[in-house]
Structures are given as structure tokens and as C-alpha cells.
PDB file of C-alpha atoms and ligand atoms in Angstrom:
ATOM      1  CA  MET B   1      64.672  -0.909 -52.635  1.00 97.00           C
ATOM      2  CA  ILE B   2      61.794  -1.696 -54.968  1.00 98.00           C
ATOM      3  CA  ILE B   3      59.049   0.950 -54.785  1.00 98.00           C
ATOM      4  CA  ASP B   4      55.713  -0.823 -54.439  1.00 98.00           C
ATOM      5  CA  GLY B   5      53.334   1.356 -56.357  1.00 98.00           C
ATOM      6  CA  LYS B   6      50.559  -1.168 -56.073  1.00 98.00           C
ATOM      7  CA  ALA B   7      50.666  -1.107 -52.264  1.00 98.00           C
ATOM      8  CA  VAL B   8      50.791   2.641 -52.070  1.00 98.00           C
ATOM      9  CA  ALA B   9      47.948   2.947 -54.587  1.00 98.00           C
ATOM     10  CA  ASP B  10      45.842   0.436 -52.637  1.00 97.00           C
ATOM     11  CA  GLY B  11      46.410   2.512 -49.495  1.00 97.00           C
ATOM     12  CA  ILE B  12      45.338   5.725 -51.251  1.00 98.00           C
ATOM     13  CA  ARG B  13      42.233   4.009 -52.669  1.00 97.00           C
ATOM     14  CA  ALA B  14      41.284   2.811 -49.198  1.00 96.00           C
ATOM     15  CA  GLU B  15      41.684   6.498 -47.893  1.00 96.00           C
ATOM     16  CA  LEU B  16      39.516   7.636 -50.772  1.00 97.00           C
ATOM     17  CA  LEU B  17      36.721   5.388 -49.688  1.00 97.00           C
ATOM     18  CA  ALA B  18      36.480   7.239 -46.404  1.00 96.00           C
ATOM     19  CA  ARG B  19      36.718  10.537 -48.234  1.00 97.00           C
ATOM     20  CA  THR B  20      33.863   9.727 -50.698  1.00 98.00           C
ATOM     21  CA  ALA B  21      31.752   8.524 -47.762  1.00 98.00           C
ATOM     22  CA  ARG B  22      32.286  11.885 -46.033  1.00 97.00           C
ATOM     23  CA  PHE B  23      31.371  13.670 -49.273  1.00 98.00           C
ATOM     24  CA  PHE B  24      28.170  11.668 -49.504  1.00 98.00           C
ATOM     25  CA  GLN B  25      27.162  12.657 -46.006  1.00 97.00           C
ATOM     26  CA  ILE B  26      27.576  16.355 -46.853  1.00 97.00           C
ATOM     27  CA  ALA B  27      26.347  16.441 -50.413  1.00 97.00           C
ATOM     28  CA  GLY B  28      23.850  13.655 -50.422  1.00 97.00           C
ATOM     29  CA  ARG B  29      25.374  12.167 -53.560  1.00 98.00           C
ATOM     30  CA  LYS B  30      28.520  10.450 -54.616  1.00 98.00           C
ATOM     31  CA  PRO B  31      31.368  12.370 -56.442  1.00 98.00           C
ATOM     32  CA  ALA B  32      30.765  11.686 -60.221  1.00 98.00           C
ATOM     33  CA  LEU B  33      33.215  11.180 -63.060  1.00 98.00           C
ATOM     34  CA  ALA B  34      32.140  11.105 -66.721  1.00 98.00           C
ATOM     35  CA  VAL B  35      34.389   9.041 -69.002  1.00 98.00           C
ATOM     36  CA  VAL B  36      34.046   9.691 -72.614  1.00 98.00           C
ATOM     37  CA  LEU B  37      35.243   6.916 -74.959  1.00 98.00           C
ATOM     38  CA  ILE B  38      35.052   7.555 -78.733  1.00 98.00           C
ATOM     39  CA  GLY B  39      35.572   4.632 -81.018  1.00 97.00           C
ATOM     40  CA  ASN B  40      36.737   1.104 -80.041  1.00 93.00           C
ATOM     41  CA  ASP B  41      40.511   1.179 -79.600  1.00 94.00           C
ATOM     42  CA  PRO B  42      41.107  -1.997 -77.605  1.00 92.00           C
ATOM     43  CA  ALA B  43      43.744  -0.530 -75.303  1.00 90.00           C
ATOM     44  CA  SER B  44      41.489   2.465 -74.513  1.00 95.00           C
ATOM     45  CA  GLU B  45      38.555   0.058 -73.811  1.00 96.00           C
ATOM     46  CA  ILE B  46      40.787  -1.688 -71.226  1.00 93.00           C
ATOM     47  CA  TYR B  47      41.933   1.612 -69.647  1.00 94.00           C
ATOM     48  CA  VAL B  48      38.312   2.897 -69.435  1.00 97.00           C
ATOM     49  CA  ARG B  49      37.045  -0.405 -67.968  1.00 97.00           C
ATOM     50  CA  ASN B  50      39.776  -0.260 -65.278  1.00 95.00           C
ATOM     51  CA  LYS B  51      38.958   3.393 -64.491  1.00 97.00           C
ATOM     52  CA  LEU B  52      35.220   2.666 -64.189  1.00 98.00           C
ATOM     53  CA  ARG B  53      35.850  -0.272 -61.903  1.00 97.00           C
ATOM     54  CA  ALA B  54      38.257   1.746 -59.783  1.00 97.00           C
ATOM     55  CA  CYS B  55      35.571   4.465 -59.465  1.00 98.00           C
ATOM     56  CA  ALA B  56      33.023   1.999 -58.267  1.00 98.00           C
ATOM     57  CA  GLU B  57      35.393   0.567 -55.678  1.00 97.00           C
ATOM     58  CA  ALA B  58      36.157   4.033 -54.349  1.00 98.00           C
ATOM     59  CA  GLY B  59      32.549   5.171 -53.981  1.00 98.00           C
ATOM     60  CA  ILE B  60      32.627   7.379 -57.099  1.00 98.00           C
ATOM     61  CA  ARG B  61      29.728   7.383 -59.497  1.00 98.00           C
ATOM     62  CA  SER B  62      30.926   7.015 -63.037  1.00 98.00           C
ATOM     63  CA  VAL B  63      29.037   7.946 -66.230  1.00 98.00           C
ATOM     64  CA  ASP B  64      30.180   5.838 -69.178  1.00 97.00           C
ATOM     65  CA  VAL B  65      29.687   7.893 -72.331  1.00 98.00           C
ATOM     66  CA  ARG B  66      30.397   5.910 -75.533  1.00 98.00           C
ATOM     67  CA  MET B  67      30.359   7.396 -79.044  1.00 98.00           C
ATOM     68  CA  PRO B  68      31.036   5.734 -82.354  1.00 98.00           C
ATOM     69  CA  ALA B  69      34.370   6.243 -84.111  1.00 97.00           C
ATOM     70  CA  GLU B  70      32.576   8.083 -87.016  1.00 97.00           C
ATOM     71  CA  VAL B  71      31.268  10.858 -84.705  1.00 97.00           C
ATOM     72  CA  SER B  72      32.057  14.380 -85.849  1.00 97.00           C
ATOM     73  CA  THR B  73      34.118  16.909 -83.866  1.00 96.00           C
ATOM     74  CA  GLN B  74      30.959  18.940 -83.408  1.00 96.00           C
ATOM     75  CA  GLU B  75      28.940  16.014 -82.046  1.00 97.00           C
ATOM     76  CA  ALA B  76      31.761  15.072 -79.605  1.00 98.00           C
ATOM     77  CA  THR B  77      32.209  18.758 -78.629  1.00 98.00           C
ATOM     78  CA  GLU B  78      28.495  19.029 -77.832  1.00 98.00           C
ATOM     79  CA  ALA B  79      28.523  15.838 -75.714  1.00 98.00           C
ATOM     80  CA  VAL B  80      31.404  17.206 -73.656  1.00 98.00           C
ATOM     81  CA  ARG B  81      29.619  20.558 -73.379  1.00 98.00           C
ATOM     82  CA  ARG B  82      26.554  18.871 -71.948  1.00 98.00           C
ATOM     83  CA  LEU B  83      28.681  17.152 -69.313  1.00 98.00           C
ATOM     84  CA  ALA B  84      30.402  20.477 -68.549  1.00 98.00           C
ATOM     85  CA  ALA B  85      26.955  22.055 -67.854  1.00 98.00           C
ATOM     86  CA  ASP B  86      25.660  19.064 -65.740  1.00 98.00           C
ATOM     87  CA  GLY B  87      25.730  20.066 -62.088  1.00 96.00           C
ATOM     88  CA  GLU B  88      25.872  16.497 -60.967  1.00 96.00           C
ATOM     89  CA  ILE B  89      29.131  15.781 -62.773  1.00 98.00           C
ATOM     90  CA  ASP B  90      32.406  16.752 -61.025  1.00 98.00           C
ATOM     91  CA  GLY B  91      34.970  15.481 -63.418  1.00 98.00           C
ATOM     92  CA  ILE B  92      35.214  14.841 -67.126  1.00 98.00           C
ATOM     93  CA  LEU B  93      37.739  12.572 -68.778  1.00 98.00           C
ATOM     94  CA  VAL B  94      38.039  12.109 -72.563  1.00 98.00           C
ATOM     95  CA  GLN B  95      40.021   8.966 -73.188  1.00 97.00           C
ATOM     96  CA  LEU B  96      42.933   9.590 -75.614  1.00 96.00           C
ATOM     97  CA  PRO B  97      43.897   8.922 -78.377  1.00 95.00           C
ATOM     98  CA  LEU B  98      40.853  10.048 -80.268  1.00 97.00           C
ATOM     99  CA  PRO B  99      40.067   8.664 -83.792  1.00 97.00           C
ATOM    100  CA  LYS B 100      42.389  10.482 -86.294  1.00 96.00           C
ATOM    101  CA  HIS B 101      39.717  12.691 -87.860  1.00 97.00           C
ATOM    102  CA  LEU B 102      38.786  14.394 -84.493  1.00 97.00           C
ATOM    103  CA  ASP B 103      40.590  17.380 -83.206  1.00 94.00           C
ATOM    104  CA  PRO B 104      41.460  16.731 -79.529  1.00 94.00           C
ATOM    105  CA  ARG B 105      42.242  20.378 -78.858  1.00 94.00           C
ATOM    106  CA  VAL B 106      38.772  21.500 -79.851  1.00 96.00           C
ATOM    107  CA  ILE B 107      37.003  18.681 -77.882  1.00 97.00           C
ATOM    108  CA  LEU B 108      39.241  18.993 -74.695  1.00 97.00           C
ATOM    109  CA  ALA B 109      38.796  22.740 -74.713  1.00 97.00           C
ATOM    110  CA  GLU B 110      35.103  22.093 -73.754  1.00 98.00           C
ATOM    111  CA  ILE B 111      36.201  20.653 -70.384  1.00 98.00           C
ATOM    112  CA  PRO B 112      36.173  23.491 -67.776  1.00 98.00           C
ATOM    113  CA  ALA B 113      39.307  23.649 -65.687  1.00 98.00           C
ATOM    114  CA  GLU B 114      37.472  22.713 -62.466  1.00 97.00           C
ATOM    115  CA  LYS B 115      36.218  19.509 -64.069  1.00 98.00           C
ATOM    116  CA  ASP B 116      39.525  18.741 -65.818  1.00 98.00           C
ATOM    117  CA  VAL B 117      40.539  15.789 -63.622  1.00 98.00           C
ATOM    118  CA  ASP B 118      43.356  14.829 -66.096  1.00 98.00           C
ATOM    119  CA  GLY B 119      45.004  18.203 -65.645  1.00 98.00           C
ATOM    120  CA  PHE B 120      45.417  18.668 -69.391  1.00 96.00           C
ATOM    121  CA  SER B 121      43.712  22.057 -69.764  1.00 96.00           C
ATOM    122  CA  GLU B 122      45.693  25.141 -70.561  1.00 96.00           C
ATOM    123  CA  GLU B 123      44.504  26.687 -67.282  1.00 97.00           C
ATOM    124  CA  ASN B 124      45.726  23.796 -65.105  1.00 98.00           C
ATOM    125  CA  ILE B 125      49.039  23.425 -67.011  1.00 97.00           C
ATOM    126  CA  GLY B 126      49.477  27.216 -66.642  1.00 98.00           C
ATOM    127  CA  ALA B 127      48.819  26.967 -62.926  1.00 98.00           C
ATOM    128  CA  LEU B 128      51.424  24.239 -62.630  1.00 98.00           C
ATOM    129  CA  ALA B 129      53.949  26.293 -64.569  1.00 98.00           C
ATOM    130  CA  LEU B 130      53.306  29.259 -62.284  1.00 98.00           C
ATOM    131  CA  GLY B 131      53.530  27.058 -59.128  1.00 96.00           C
ATOM    132  CA  ARG B 132      49.902  27.730 -58.233  1.00 97.00           C
ATOM    133  CA  GLU B 133      47.026  25.485 -57.112  1.00 96.00           C
ATOM    134  CA  GLY B 134      45.417  23.514 -59.881  1.00 97.00           C
ATOM    135  CA  THR B 135      44.747  19.941 -61.004  1.00 98.00           C
ATOM    136  CA  VAL B 136      47.914  18.049 -62.015  1.00 98.00           C
ATOM    137  CA  ALA B 137      48.095  15.284 -64.612  1.00 98.00           C
ATOM    138  CA  CYS B 138      47.650  11.906 -62.848  1.00 98.00           C
ATOM    139  CA  THR B 139      50.873  10.035 -63.840  1.00 98.00           C
ATOM    140  CA  PRO B 140      53.395  12.660 -62.831  1.00 98.00           C
ATOM    141  CA  LEU B 141      51.331  13.436 -59.720  1.00 98.00           C
ATOM    142  CA  GLY B 142      51.556   9.714 -58.951  1.00 98.00           C
ATOM    143  CA  VAL B 143      55.290   9.801 -59.258  1.00 99.00           C
ATOM    144  CA  MET B 144      55.544  12.733 -56.798  1.00 98.00           C
ATOM    145  CA  GLU B 145      53.200  10.898 -54.373  1.00 98.00           C
ATOM    146  CA  LEU B 146      55.540   7.844 -54.531  1.00 98.00           C
ATOM    147  CA  LEU B 147      58.556  10.033 -53.826  1.00 98.00           C
ATOM    148  CA  LYS B 148      56.731  11.641 -50.890  1.00 98.00           C
ATOM    149  CA  ARG B 149      55.496   8.399 -49.318  1.00 98.00           C
ATOM    150  CA  TYR B 150      58.913   6.781 -49.630  1.00 98.00           C
ATOM    151  CA  ARG B 151      60.441   9.967 -48.089  1.00 98.00           C
ATOM    152  CA  ILE B 152      62.760  10.509 -51.050  1.00 98.00           C
ATOM    153  CA  PRO B 153      64.014  14.105 -50.860  1.00 98.00           C
ATOM    154  CA  THR B 154      63.884  16.195 -54.072  1.00 98.00           C
ATOM    155  CA  SER B 155      65.191  19.596 -52.814  1.00 98.00           C
ATOM    156  CA  GLY B 156      68.614  20.293 -54.379  1.00 98.00           C
ATOM    157  CA  LYS B 157      68.673  17.025 -56.191  1.00 98.00           C
ATOM    158  CA  HIS B 158      69.427  16.753 -59.861  1.00 98.00           C
ATOM    159  CA  ALA B 159      66.341  15.208 -61.511  1.00 99.00           C
ATOM    160  CA  VAL B 160      66.601  14.102 -65.100  1.00 99.00           C
ATOM    161  CA  VAL B 161      63.325  13.500 -67.002  1.00 99.00           C
ATOM    162  CA  VAL B 162      63.592  11.594 -70.241  1.00 99.00           C
ATOM    163  CA  GLY B 163      60.566  12.556 -72.307  1.00 98.00           C
ATOM    164  CA  ARG B 164      58.786  15.905 -72.858  1.00 98.00           C
ATOM    165  CA  SER B 165      55.197  15.033 -73.656  1.00 97.00           C
ATOM    166  CA  ASN B 166      52.435  17.316 -72.450  1.00 96.00           C
ATOM    167  CA  ILE B 167      50.900  14.604 -70.345  1.00 95.00           C
ATOM    168  CA  VAL B 168      53.962  13.090 -68.646  1.00 98.00           C
ATOM    169  CA  GLY B 169      57.405  14.628 -69.305  1.00 98.00           C
ATOM    170  CA  LYS B 170      56.597  18.331 -69.113  1.00 98.00           C
ATOM    171  CA  PRO B 171      54.314  18.251 -66.046  1.00 98.00           C
ATOM    172  CA  MET B 172      56.828  15.841 -64.407  1.00 98.00           C
ATOM    173  CA  ALA B 173      59.626  18.324 -64.933  1.00 98.00           C
ATOM    174  CA  LEU B 174      57.511  21.243 -63.618  1.00 98.00           C
ATOM    175  CA  LEU B 175      56.518  19.253 -60.461  1.00 98.00           C
ATOM    176  CA  LEU B 176      60.136  18.373 -59.722  1.00 98.00           C
ATOM    177  CA  LEU B 177      61.093  22.038 -60.309  1.00 98.00           C
ATOM    178  CA  ASN B 178      58.383  23.185 -57.958  1.00 98.00           C
ATOM    179  CA  ALA B 179      59.733  20.686 -55.441  1.00 98.00           C
ATOM    180  CA  ASP B 180      63.106  22.405 -55.575  1.00 98.00           C
ATOM    181  CA  ALA B 181      64.985  19.908 -57.708  1.00 98.00           C
ATOM    182  CA  THR B 182      67.387  20.998 -60.451  1.00 99.00           C
ATOM    183  CA  VAL B 183      65.753  19.541 -63.530  1.00 99.00           C
ATOM    184  CA  THR B 184      67.110  18.523 -66.895  1.00 99.00           C
ATOM    185  CA  VAL B 185      64.593  17.390 -69.573  1.00 99.00           C
ATOM    186  CA  CYS B 186      65.757  15.007 -72.338  1.00 99.00           C
ATOM    187  CA  HIS B 187      63.969  14.092 -75.501  1.00 98.00           C
ATOM    188  CA  SER B 188      64.471  12.372 -78.867  1.00 98.00           C
ATOM    189  CA  HIS B 189      66.822  15.120 -80.042  1.00 98.00           C
ATOM    190  CA  THR B 190      68.993  15.258 -76.914  1.00 98.00           C
ATOM    191  CA  ARG B 191      72.700  14.633 -77.506  1.00 98.00           C
ATOM    192  CA  GLY B 192      74.676  12.698 -74.942  1.00 98.00           C
ATOM    193  CA  LEU B 193      71.729  11.101 -73.197  1.00 98.00           C
ATOM    194  CA  LYS B 194      73.872   8.694 -71.285  1.00 98.00           C
ATOM    195  CA  GLU B 195      76.167  11.383 -69.838  1.00 98.00           C
ATOM    196  CA  ILE B 196      73.185  13.459 -68.667  1.00 99.00           C
ATOM    197  CA  CYS B 197      71.395  10.451 -67.134  1.00 99.00           C
ATOM    198  CA  LEU B 198      74.645   9.581 -65.292  1.00 98.00           C
ATOM    199  CA  GLN B 199      74.325  12.929 -63.443  1.00 98.00           C
ATOM    200  CA  ALA B 200      70.828  12.134 -62.156  1.00 99.00           C
ATOM    201  CA  ASP B 201      70.087  11.712 -58.512  1.00 99.00           C
ATOM    202  CA  ILE B 202      66.511  11.096 -59.609  1.00 99.00           C
ATOM    203  CA  LEU B 203      65.969   9.614 -63.083  1.00 99.00           C
ATOM    204  CA  VAL B 204      62.449   9.533 -64.529  1.00 99.00           C
ATOM    205  CA  ALA B 205      62.061   7.537 -67.765  1.00 99.00           C
ATOM    206  CA  ALA B 206      59.005   8.466 -69.836  1.00 98.00           C
ATOM    207  CA  ALA B 207      60.000   7.868 -73.429  1.00 98.00           C
ATOM    208  CA  GLY B 208      57.988   4.685 -74.283  1.00 97.00           C
ATOM    209  CA  LYS B 209      61.165   2.965 -75.465  1.00 98.00           C
ATOM    210  CA  PRO B 210      61.864  -0.506 -73.853  1.00 97.00           C
ATOM    211  CA  LYS B 211      65.268  -0.832 -72.233  1.00 96.00           C
ATOM    212  CA  LEU B 212      66.252   2.713 -73.211  1.00 98.00           C
ATOM    213  CA  ILE B 213      67.772   3.225 -69.759  1.00 98.00           C
ATOM    214  CA  THR B 214      70.568   0.689 -69.186  1.00 98.00           C
ATOM    215  CA  ALA B 215      72.817   0.213 -66.113  1.00 98.00           C
ATOM    216  CA  ASP B 216      75.719   2.100 -67.627  1.00 98.00           C
ATOM    217  CA  MET B 217      73.469   5.246 -67.765  1.00 98.00           C
ATOM    218  CA  VAL B 218      72.643   5.147 -64.059  1.00 98.00           C
ATOM    219  CA  LYS B 219      74.722   6.623 -61.190  1.00 98.00           C
ATOM    220  CA  GLU B 220      75.287   4.334 -58.151  1.00 98.00           C
ATOM    221  CA  GLY B 221      72.501   5.022 -55.615  1.00 98.00           C
ATOM    222  CA  ALA B 222      70.220   6.955 -57.986  1.00 99.00           C
ATOM    223  CA  VAL B 223      66.424   6.860 -57.609  1.00 99.00           C
ATOM    224  CA  VAL B 224      64.943   5.441 -60.837  1.00 99.00           C
ATOM    225  CA  ILE B 225      61.320   5.933 -61.706  1.00 99.00           C
ATOM    226  CA  ASP B 226      60.051   4.025 -64.744  1.00 98.00           C
ATOM    227  CA  VAL B 227      56.959   5.536 -66.381  1.00 98.00           C
ATOM    228  CA  GLY B 228      57.231   3.611 -69.580  1.00 98.00           C
ATOM    229  CA  THR B 229      54.501   1.186 -70.454  1.00 95.00           C
ATOM    230  CA  ASN B 230      55.516  -0.931 -73.371  1.00 95.00           C
ATOM    231  CA  ARG B 231      54.462  -4.321 -74.723  1.00 92.00           C
ATOM    232  CA  GLU B 232      57.234  -6.631 -75.822  1.00 90.00           C
ATOM    233  CA  GLY B 233      56.236 -10.053 -76.913  1.00 89.00           C
ATOM    234  CA  GLY B 234      52.853  -9.623 -75.149  1.00 88.00           C
ATOM    235  CA  LYS B 235      54.630  -8.801 -71.858  1.00 93.00           C
ATOM    236  CA  LEU B 236      54.390  -5.452 -70.200  1.00 94.00           C
ATOM    237  CA  CYS B 237      57.782  -3.670 -69.670  1.00 97.00           C
ATOM    238  CA  GLY B 238      59.019  -0.189 -68.900  1.00 98.00           C
ATOM    239  CA  ASP B 239      61.811   2.004 -70.376  1.00 98.00           C
ATOM    240  CA  VAL B 240      64.373   0.727 -67.857  1.00 98.00           C
ATOM    241  CA  ASP B 241      66.432  -2.469 -68.055  1.00 98.00           C
ATOM    242  CA  PHE B 242      65.146  -3.397 -64.616  1.00 98.00           C
ATOM    243  CA  GLY B 243      67.270  -6.494 -63.951  1.00 97.00           C
ATOM    244  CA  GLU B 244      70.553  -4.607 -64.351  1.00 98.00           C
ATOM    245  CA  VAL B 245      69.544  -1.091 -63.189  1.00 98.00           C
ATOM    246  CA  GLU B 246      68.095  -2.535 -59.911  1.00 98.00           C
ATOM    247  CA  LYS B 247      71.649  -3.468 -58.839  1.00 98.00           C
ATOM    248  CA  LYS B 248      72.719   0.196 -58.956  1.00 98.00           C
ATOM    249  CA  ALA B 249      69.572   2.099 -57.946  1.00 98.00           C
ATOM    250  CA  SER B 250      68.829   2.999 -54.277  1.00 98.00           C
ATOM    251  CA  TYR B 251      65.109   2.981 -55.214  1.00 98.00           C
ATOM    252  CA  ILE B 252      63.458   1.791 -58.387  1.00 98.00           C
ATOM    253  CA  THR B 253      59.901   1.279 -59.605  1.00 98.00           C
ATOM    254  CA  PRO B 254      58.952  -1.985 -61.411  1.00 98.00           C
ATOM    255  CA  VAL B 255      56.708  -2.307 -64.440  1.00 98.00           C
ATOM    256  CA  PRO B 256      54.068  -3.400 -63.789  1.00 96.00           C
ATOM    257  CA  GLY B 257      53.347  -2.468 -60.219  1.00 97.00           C
ATOM    258  CA  GLY B 258      55.122   0.830 -59.958  1.00 98.00           C
ATOM    259  CA  VAL B 259      53.803   4.083 -61.507  1.00 98.00           C
ATOM    260  CA  GLY B 260      50.869   2.439 -63.390  1.00 96.00           C
ATOM    261  CA  PRO B 261      48.608   1.827 -60.300  1.00 97.00           C
ATOM    262  CA  MET B 262      49.377   5.286 -59.018  1.00 98.00           C
ATOM    263  CA  THR B 263      47.903   6.895 -62.112  1.00 97.00           C
ATOM    264  CA  VAL B 264      44.446   5.433 -61.489  1.00 97.00           C
ATOM    265  CA  ALA B 265      44.660   6.321 -57.754  1.00 98.00           C
ATOM    266  CA  MET B 266      45.550   9.924 -58.555  1.00 98.00           C
ATOM    267  CA  LEU B 267      42.651  10.126 -61.012  1.00 98.00           C
ATOM    268  CA  LEU B 268      40.250   9.112 -58.272  1.00 98.00           C
ATOM    269  CA  SER B 269      41.904  11.572 -55.896  1.00 98.00           C
ATOM    270  CA  ASN B 270      41.499  14.388 -58.507  1.00 98.00           C
ATOM    271  CA  VAL B 271      37.831  13.520 -58.938  1.00 98.00           C
ATOM    272  CA  CYS B 272      37.288  13.663 -55.142  1.00 98.00           C
ATOM    273  CA  ALA B 273      39.128  16.990 -54.929  1.00 98.00           C
ATOM    274  CA  ALA B 274      37.094  18.450 -57.812  1.00 98.00           C
ATOM    275  CA  ALA B 275      33.863  17.302 -56.201  1.00 98.00           C
ATOM    276  CA  GLU B 276      34.837  18.730 -52.753  1.00 98.00           C
ATOM    277  CA  LYS B 277      35.686  22.080 -54.250  1.00 96.00           C
ATOM    278  CA  ARG B 278      32.299  22.314 -55.971  1.00 91.00           C
ATOM    279  CA  ILE B 279      30.400  21.948 -52.753  1.00 89.00           C
ATOM    280  CA  ARG B 280      32.612  24.242 -50.700  1.00 81.00           C
TER     281      ARG B 280
HETATM  282  P1  NAD Q 301      55.029  10.321 -76.010  1.00 73.36           P
HETATM  283  O1  NAD Q 301      55.327   9.348 -77.126  1.00 73.36           O
HETATM  284  O2  NAD Q 301      54.017  11.394 -76.153  1.00 73.36           O
HETATM  285  O3  NAD Q 301      56.394  11.033 -75.611  1.00 73.36           O
HETATM  286  C1  NAD Q 301      57.628  10.301 -75.542  1.00 73.36           C
HETATM  287  C2  NAD Q 301      58.740  11.311 -75.235  1.00 73.36           C
HETATM  288  O4  NAD Q 301      59.979  10.589 -75.196  1.00 73.36           O
HETATM  289  C3  NAD Q 301      58.912  12.370 -76.321  1.00 73.36           C
HETATM  290  O5  NAD Q 301      59.006  13.627 -75.700  1.00 73.36           O
HETATM  291  C4  NAD Q 301      60.186  11.943 -76.992  1.00 73.36           C
HETATM  292  O6  NAD Q 301      60.954  13.070 -77.449  1.00 73.36           O
HETATM  293  C5  NAD Q 301      60.940  11.216 -75.948  1.00 73.36           C
HETATM  294  N1  NAD Q 301      61.740  10.125 -76.512  1.00 73.36           N
HETATM  295  C6  NAD Q 301      61.348   9.189 -77.375  1.00 73.36           C
HETATM  296  N2  NAD Q 301      62.474   8.386 -77.657  1.00 73.36           N
HETATM  297  C7  NAD Q 301      63.512   8.934 -77.033  1.00 73.36           C
HETATM  298  C8  NAD Q 301      64.908   8.585 -76.921  1.00 73.36           C
HETATM  299  N3  NAD Q 301      65.400   7.536 -77.603  1.00 73.36           N
HETATM  300  N4  NAD Q 301      65.723   9.286 -76.152  1.00 73.36           N
HETATM  301  C9  NAD Q 301      65.202  10.361 -75.417  1.00 73.36           C
HETATM  302  N5  NAD Q 301      63.896  10.689 -75.444  1.00 73.36           N
HETATM  303  C10 NAD Q 301      63.145  10.027 -76.251  1.00 73.36           C
HETATM  304  O7  NAD Q 301      54.689   9.332 -74.774  1.00 73.36           O
HETATM  305  P2  NAD Q 301      54.029   9.698 -73.362  1.00 73.36           P
HETATM  306  O8  NAD Q 301      52.537   9.793 -73.520  1.00 73.36           O
HETATM  307  O9  NAD Q 301      54.734  10.768 -72.623  1.00 73.36           O
HETATM  308  O10 NAD Q 301      54.349   8.368 -72.540  1.00 73.36           O
HETATM  309  C11 NAD Q 301      55.614   7.907 -72.341  1.00 73.36           C
HETATM  310  C12 NAD Q 301      55.613   6.498 -71.843  1.00 73.36           C
HETATM  311  O11 NAD Q 301      54.926   6.441 -70.612  1.00 73.36           O
HETATM  312  C13 NAD Q 301      54.838   5.480 -72.722  1.00 73.36           C
HETATM  313  O12 NAD Q 301      55.447   4.252 -72.602  1.00 73.36           O
HETATM  314  C14 NAD Q 301      53.497   5.451 -72.177  1.00 73.36           C
HETATM  315  O13 NAD Q 301      52.785   4.278 -72.442  1.00 73.36           O
HETATM  316  C15 NAD Q 301      53.850   5.592 -70.662  1.00 73.36           C
HETATM  317  N6  NAD Q 301      52.726   6.098 -69.857  1.00 73.36           N
HETATM  318  C16 NAD Q 301      52.479   5.415 -68.706  1.00 73.36           C
HETATM  319  C17 NAD Q 301      51.489   5.867 -67.869  1.00 73.36           C
HETATM  320  C18 NAD Q 301      51.230   5.115 -66.696  1.00 73.36           C
HETATM  321  O14 NAD Q 301      50.185   5.240 -66.046  1.00 73.36           O
HETATM  322  N7  NAD Q 301      52.167   4.279 -66.219  1.00 73.36           N
HETATM  323  C19 NAD Q 301      50.728   6.977 -68.245  1.00 73.36           C
HETATM  324  C20 NAD Q 301      51.000   7.643 -69.377  1.00 73.36           C
HETATM  325  C21 NAD Q 301      52.060   7.209 -70.178  1.00 73.36           C
END
């Protein structure tokens, strides 16, 4: 079965519209997200535009903060600090990657955990590692939501996550672990990737390598989640050789239309949750 991330995300976004309307009734204002874009990376421009549009459609006010590529770490830090102190801003997102001369750790550290709707802060990652409540990174959270909505069990299953980045692979592995899966994390130094993947009941590919996961690496009936977003000859593709793997998988996410739309839906959901917590 092909997992329709677009349909699930559309459903969540419709639910959010009701949630933001309720928030407006109570707080007298919309939930608000500040999006900081530094420089003019074309891919980042597209991501930011999509996020701003999605906010508007969900009844979330967005504040579009643009800074030139030449800005100093101190200037960027001060801009984020101002947003952190602004009582009318519920969430802050700094679009990555930053221009090379800027230190993302210093700038992101200015986002307080309660406004960290990307779930990248040490406090939120710590909470996830400890299995406590916190804000979780949008992409892995979107994967968990897809598993939940398709009623795919995780308890006792062997989940293999390919990729160990701080924004996808690691939080994904922690979420699956917290959901009682037995988790193996693979990365660029892993030996015997094929043999490990063949053991997966749930295989999450998040390496950013087109067609890394081929049919001979997938167990019959496995659930295959493709997080990869790669461009090949101008076309968007994932990390999974979809055409062949689809024949073996019980469930599979396509690219586009799988995990991607869920990331934006989870961002909106994290903004709503952050806003609701602030007025509680
Ligand atoms: P990253 O480059 O930070 O991390 C990639 C990880 O994959 C690393 O841990 C690396 O060790 C591992 N890896 C690379 N080559 C490998 C190989 N041959 N075998 C095993 N492991 C290997 O990337 P990221 O930010 O984690 O993103 C991963 C992919 O997910 C990218 O394609 C990215 O565009 C995509 N992504 C999609 C969304 C979405 O919304 N759909 C969101 C974030 C990232």
C-alpha cells in the first residue's frame, strides 16, 4: 500500500484550522511563527515561501524576517533574541543552512525551548532522549504520525534507520525507540548495510542518496519510509528505488507526496502547540 502523505497532511492542516480558530477565540490573536531567512539560497527561499503560505492557510500569523547574507553572527543573534523576547511570537524558525561564516549553534541557542518549533534545541532533544514531553523535529514526527494514522505497529518491531543526522536520523531513532521498537541506526561508516536493512520490519531511509535502498535490501512485507529528498535530472526522488521496492513492501511512502508534506503539517502543529502552552 502506498502511504499518501499528502492526504494525511491535508487532513491535519484542516484540523489545525479549527484549532487556530479556537486559539483566536481564547487569546484574541492568531498563533504566530517568525521565520528567519538569512541570505538568498534558492532552495531555502522556496522552503520559506511554502512555510509562510502554509501558515496563512492554517490561520497562523507569520513574521517574515529577512537578513542579508553578509550579516554578522552578532546581528543575527540579536534579531533572534528580539523575537525570543516578543510576547506575541509563539515559535521561531531559523531556516538552515546558514551562510558559511555564521555559527548556527550560537544563533540557534538564542531560541528558547518553548519557542523552538523545529525541536532542534538541546533541551528539546534532551527531552526526547529521556522520553519526556518536548517539541520534536518536524520530519521524524511526521513519520511517526504516518505510522500512527496507517495503524502500523512499532512495538517489538525491528526498525532500521539509515542516517544519523541531528535533524532526521537521530530523533527518528529515538522516537521509534520510545515507541517500543528495537532500533538499529546505520550511517556512512556502517558495514553490511544490506544485511542490516534486510532485517528491518520498518526501514526508514534518510541518507540523501538516490536509490541507496534497492529491492534486494528489503525484506518481503517490510514498511519502507523514504525521507530522502534528492534532485536527479531536475526531478525529485527519494533514497529508495521506489519502482522495485514497492513490489516487496507492505507499505511504502512515495517521493514526492510521502514524508515531505508531513514535515510542513507538523511544523504548523508544533506552532499551535507552542501557542496553546503559552496561554495556558
Ligand atoms: P545529512 O546529510 O545531514 O545526513 C545524512 C546521513 O546519512 C548521515 O548520517 C550519513 O552518515 C548517512 N549516509 C550518507 N550516505 C550513506 C550511505 N551510503 N549509507 C548509509 N548511510 C549514509 O542529511 P539529513 O539532513 O539527515 O537529510 C537526509 C535526507 O532527508 C536528505 O535527502 C534531505 O534532503 C531529506 N530531508 C527531507 C525532509 C522532508 O521533509 N522530506 C526533511 C529533512 C531532510
